[in-house]
Amino acid sequence: MNQKEAPQAFEDGGQATVDELKKLNFGTNKDPRPIYVSILLSPSEKKSYLELLLNYKDVFAWSYKEMSSLDPKVAVHQLMVSYLTWIANIVPIKKKNEQIRVCVDLRDLNNVCPKDDFPLPIIELMVDATTGHEVLSFMDGSSGYNQIRMAPKDEEFTAFHTLKGIYYYKVISFGLKNAGVTYQCAMPKIFDDMLYKNVECYVDDLVVKSRKREDHLQDLCMVFDRLRRYQLKMHPLKCAFGITSRRCQPFNRLVKKNVPFVWDKACHNAFESIKNYLVNPSILGALMVWNSLILYIAA
């Protein structure tokens, strides 16, 4: 191993050290493998450094052929083959329950997305379709949109900024145009033989209806089986089962025997609903096809 005086500055432009350096060659004259140590080291120190460096010379690379790669699990560098047109910002919104919903401002993306003209159900017709049913149950999808995955080729278009970097959605994000339509289109595939019979659906809201009270549990079982099969989850805090109330029911209970008279908010709301109903008589009503229909016409 040859030892020579080393210059204070390396040929590649590195900064000079305070100490003068001594070059040690771990290779041969034809295949030099230089490494530098301080010339101020004592003989014993120099020996110790030399032994240490020789034992760990595999952590150095004197040529590209000797270079390995860092474990990809630790870090990788990726080049975006197709750059994103835009990256959205986060918009925090406080919900009614005081929780914070993190939304993404997707207006730019929505502006370039064509509108899907798949028709959503008409709410008035859905309400009319529940006429004549003795029992109803209401269910709401748990974070409904997030239960449907994005098409892999479109995931990157939902990219947004965070303090920790840029992320994108792998599921439908709230605020995406046509999100409701996509959810609505999925419902007939899940409840194909139940819709308009014992199930009504508006996006992620479900109504299970039964003409006879004794049939409602069976109808619910059929719906739950279908939900389980397709792994569609409902929000338990937004569900109500076995509903039979009518406009007058909240304060009808007050006229029963041995019931304390307490006029609560439910009674007040029901009373206001009746007053509004009486002063605004309905022009159209749901057709009860199971009853006789009398048609009056003018000559």
XYZ file of C-alpha atoms in Angstrom:
299
model
C 0.000 0.000 0.000
C 1.496 3.282 -1.079
C 1.385 6.437 1.049
C 1.762 9.818 -0.618
C 1.199 13.449 0.270
C -2.317 14.505 -0.654
C -3.298 17.976 -1.838
C -5.458 20.119 0.402
C -8.142 20.280 -2.286
C -9.490 17.340 -4.244
C -9.540 17.313 -8.003
C -13.329 17.259 -8.077
C -13.460 20.704 -6.464
C -14.055 19.664 -2.876
C -13.183 22.091 -0.127
C -9.711 21.867 1.446
C -9.544 20.568 4.997
C -7.807 22.305 7.845
C -5.438 19.394 8.238
C -3.122 18.237 5.531
C -4.180 14.859 4.124
C -2.327 11.666 3.436
C -3.549 9.436 0.683
C -3.778 5.725 1.309
C -4.209 3.391 -1.620
C -6.203 0.257 -0.969
C -5.689 -0.889 -4.516
C -2.737 -1.182 -6.891
C -0.915 1.243 -9.099
C -2.977 0.027 -12.076
C -6.232 0.050 -10.114
C -5.848 2.705 -7.420
C -8.382 2.943 -4.617
C -7.362 6.067 -2.763
C -8.703 7.175 0.568
C -7.495 10.050 2.700
C -6.633 10.425 6.339
C -5.178 13.287 8.343
C -1.447 13.558 8.210
C -1.473 14.651 11.860
C -2.522 11.204 13.085
C -0.098 9.440 15.343
C 1.336 6.150 14.050
C -0.936 4.129 16.321
C -3.988 6.158 15.312
C -3.140 5.820 11.658
C -2.854 2.068 12.076
C -6.219 1.856 13.787
C -7.864 3.950 11.047
C -6.254 1.833 8.387
C -7.525 -1.391 9.918
C -10.992 0.057 10.328
C -11.189 1.327 6.765
C -9.938 -1.952 5.371
C -12.536 -3.879 7.316
C -15.287 -1.661 5.950
C -14.012 -0.933 2.496
C -17.157 -2.490 1.078
C -19.089 0.582 2.181
C -17.137 2.647 -0.295
C -17.460 2.599 -4.061
C -14.585 3.630 -6.213
C -16.456 3.017 -9.419
C -20.069 2.850 -10.588
C -19.772 -0.906 -10.897
C -19.407 -1.145 -7.146
C -22.429 0.957 -6.421
C -25.531 -0.711 -5.053
C -28.962 0.802 -4.356
C -30.723 1.869 -1.203
C -33.504 -0.460 -0.141
C -36.641 0.718 -2.000
C -38.526 0.298 1.256
C -36.491 3.166 2.626
C -36.692 5.581 -0.287
C -37.362 5.725 -4.010
C -37.371 8.592 -6.458
C -40.016 8.564 -9.116
C -40.328 10.595 -12.272
C -43.876 11.489 -13.277
C -44.285 10.248 -16.806
C -47.509 12.207 -17.205
C -47.613 15.393 -15.177
C -50.849 16.384 -13.470
C -52.750 19.296 -14.977
C -53.693 20.604 -11.528
C -53.361 19.856 -7.832
C -56.239 20.884 -5.594
C -56.235 22.456 -2.142
C -57.818 21.145 1.063
C -60.916 22.895 2.436
C -61.894 21.954 6.035
C -65.641 22.176 6.713
C -67.329 21.878 10.111
C -70.240 19.431 10.149
C -73.409 19.702 12.233
C -71.960 17.344 14.836
C -68.954 19.668 15.264
C -66.630 17.208 13.522
C -64.395 18.463 10.742
C -64.859 17.089 7.245
C -61.761 17.446 5.115
C -62.882 18.332 1.603
C -60.858 18.980 -1.511
C -61.506 21.956 -3.749
C -62.204 20.086 -6.978
C -63.804 22.934 -8.917
C -61.103 23.031 -11.581
C -61.391 19.298 -12.121
C -65.184 19.449 -12.180
C -65.128 22.208 -14.793
C -63.469 19.920 -17.325
C -65.513 16.813 -16.499
C -68.543 16.251 -18.737
C -71.830 15.939 -16.894
C -73.345 12.485 -16.680
C -77.015 12.847 -17.595
C -78.126 9.669 -15.837
C -81.394 10.769 -14.167
C -81.612 10.860 -10.406
C -84.917 9.762 -8.865
C -87.606 12.397 -8.359
C -87.970 12.801 -4.621
C -91.680 13.661 -4.807
C -92.384 10.399 -6.625
C -90.356 8.457 -4.071
C -92.379 9.986 -1.247
C -95.611 9.143 -3.048
C -94.352 5.586 -3.568
C -94.365 5.044 0.197
C -98.102 5.789 0.415
C -100.102 2.927 1.840
C -97.153 1.217 3.531
C -97.608 0.555 7.219
C -93.940 0.462 8.190
C -90.855 2.235 6.879
C -87.152 2.018 7.733
C -84.604 4.631 6.727
C -80.904 4.021 6.184
C -77.976 6.157 5.123
C -74.769 4.892 3.557
C -71.728 5.220 5.790
C -69.548 7.789 4.016
C -71.327 6.500 0.959
C -69.116 7.869 -1.809
C -65.965 6.581 -0.107
C -67.233 3.025 -0.453
C -66.781 3.148 -4.236
C -63.268 3.027 -5.678
C -62.000 5.412 -8.291
C -61.033 4.042 -11.681
C -57.242 3.471 -11.411
C -56.560 5.587 -14.503
C -58.369 8.556 -12.931
C -56.964 8.425 -9.404
C -54.152 10.904 -10.019
C -56.571 13.564 -11.227
C -57.858 13.874 -7.650
C -54.433 14.896 -6.310
C -54.319 17.487 -3.521
C -51.758 19.283 -1.350
C -51.005 18.411 2.279
C -48.261 19.447 4.672
C -46.737 15.993 4.243
C -46.847 15.904 0.466
C -49.246 15.270 -2.392
C -51.882 12.564 -2.168
C -54.752 11.403 -4.343
C -57.970 9.530 -3.754
C -58.358 5.829 -4.417
C -62.068 6.114 -3.635
C -64.696 8.616 -4.735
C -64.127 11.965 -3.075
C -66.930 14.174 -1.827
C -67.301 17.104 -4.182
C -66.562 15.242 -7.404
C -69.001 15.926 -10.209
C -71.130 12.886 -11.047
C -70.285 11.227 -7.711
C -73.961 10.958 -6.866
C -74.752 9.577 -10.306
C -72.095 6.886 -9.954
C -73.556 5.823 -6.615
C -77.083 5.901 -7.982
C -76.094 3.764 -10.983
C -74.747 1.127 -8.609
C -77.990 0.783 -6.675
C -80.003 -1.054 -9.377
C -77.196 -3.597 -9.623
C -77.472 -4.266 -5.906
C -81.243 -4.001 -5.367
C -82.407 -4.837 -8.886
C -85.346 -7.033 -7.850
C -86.289 -4.916 -4.820
C -86.384 -1.371 -6.174
C -89.845 0.170 -6.412
C -91.287 -2.868 -4.585
C -89.998 -2.770 -1.021
C -86.971 -0.505 -1.471
C -86.624 3.114 -2.597
C -83.196 4.622 -3.103
C -81.952 8.159 -3.584
C -78.165 8.102 -3.942
C -76.958 6.809 -0.532
C -80.338 7.059 1.232
C -82.410 3.889 1.432
C -86.039 3.442 2.418
C -87.326 -0.050 3.139
C -91.136 -0.138 2.999
C -93.697 -2.801 3.857
C -97.421 -2.723 3.207
C -98.017 -5.013 6.165
C -96.304 -4.524 9.490
C -95.687 -8.251 9.900
C -93.705 -8.332 6.641
C -91.223 -5.621 7.530
C -88.644 -7.745 9.320
C -88.519 -10.120 6.376
C -88.109 -7.183 4.009
C -85.272 -5.842 6.159
C -83.597 -9.254 6.192
C -83.625 -9.325 2.409
C -82.073 -5.867 2.261
C -79.432 -6.697 4.879
C -78.487 -9.871 3.030
C -77.964 -7.854 -0.106
C -75.904 -5.242 1.743
C -73.740 -7.991 3.203
C -73.233 -9.659 -0.168
C -71.992 -6.434 -1.738
C -70.224 -5.187 1.437
C -72.124 -1.924 1.382
C -72.091 -0.350 4.843
C -74.726 1.797 6.436
C -74.258 4.511 9.061
C -75.910 3.259 12.283
C -76.372 6.767 13.689
C -78.280 7.792 10.596
C -80.659 4.841 10.463
C -84.210 4.556 11.780
C -86.097 1.266 11.687
C -89.762 0.384 12.000
C -91.128 3.891 11.545
C -94.920 4.090 11.596
C -95.483 7.709 12.661
C -97.870 9.971 10.837
C -98.358 13.680 11.096
C -100.467 13.468 14.259
C -98.666 10.704 16.095
C -96.325 12.838 18.268
C -99.207 14.428 20.145
C -101.760 11.630 19.717
C -100.014 9.912 22.587
C -100.907 12.894 24.791
C -104.637 12.055 24.719
C -104.078 8.538 26.000
C -104.953 7.669 29.589
C -102.326 8.004 32.293
C -99.889 9.833 29.989
C -98.405 13.078 31.396
C -99.099 16.055 29.164
C -95.708 17.266 27.967
C -95.690 19.460 24.881
C -92.232 18.875 23.510
C -90.494 19.884 20.294
C -91.789 16.835 18.430
C -95.366 17.811 19.275
C -94.777 21.403 18.203
C -93.253 20.343 14.880
C -96.149 17.973 14.211
C -98.684 20.697 15.031
C -96.978 23.159 12.687
C -96.904 20.486 9.978
C -100.661 19.942 10.278
C -101.392 23.675 10.147
C -99.253 24.019 7.046
C -100.988 21.028 5.479
C -104.453 22.465 6.150
C -103.734 25.912 4.711
C -102.014 24.444 1.646
C -104.301 21.748 0.355
C -102.694 19.283 -2.006
C -103.561 19.553 -5.672
C -102.027 16.225 -6.584
C -101.747 13.069 -4.541
C -100.288 9.622 -4.897
C -102.509 7.193 -6.770
C -103.656 4.361 -4.511
C -104.002 1.657 -7.118
C -105.396 -0.862 -4.642
C -108.488 1.315 -4.032
C -111.354 2.175 -6.342
C -110.684 5.116 -8.601
C -113.517 7.516 -9.473
C -112.897 9.918 -12.321
C -115.054 13.043 -12.668
C -115.093 14.831 -15.998
C -116.906 17.906 -17.256
C -119.238 17.579 -20.228
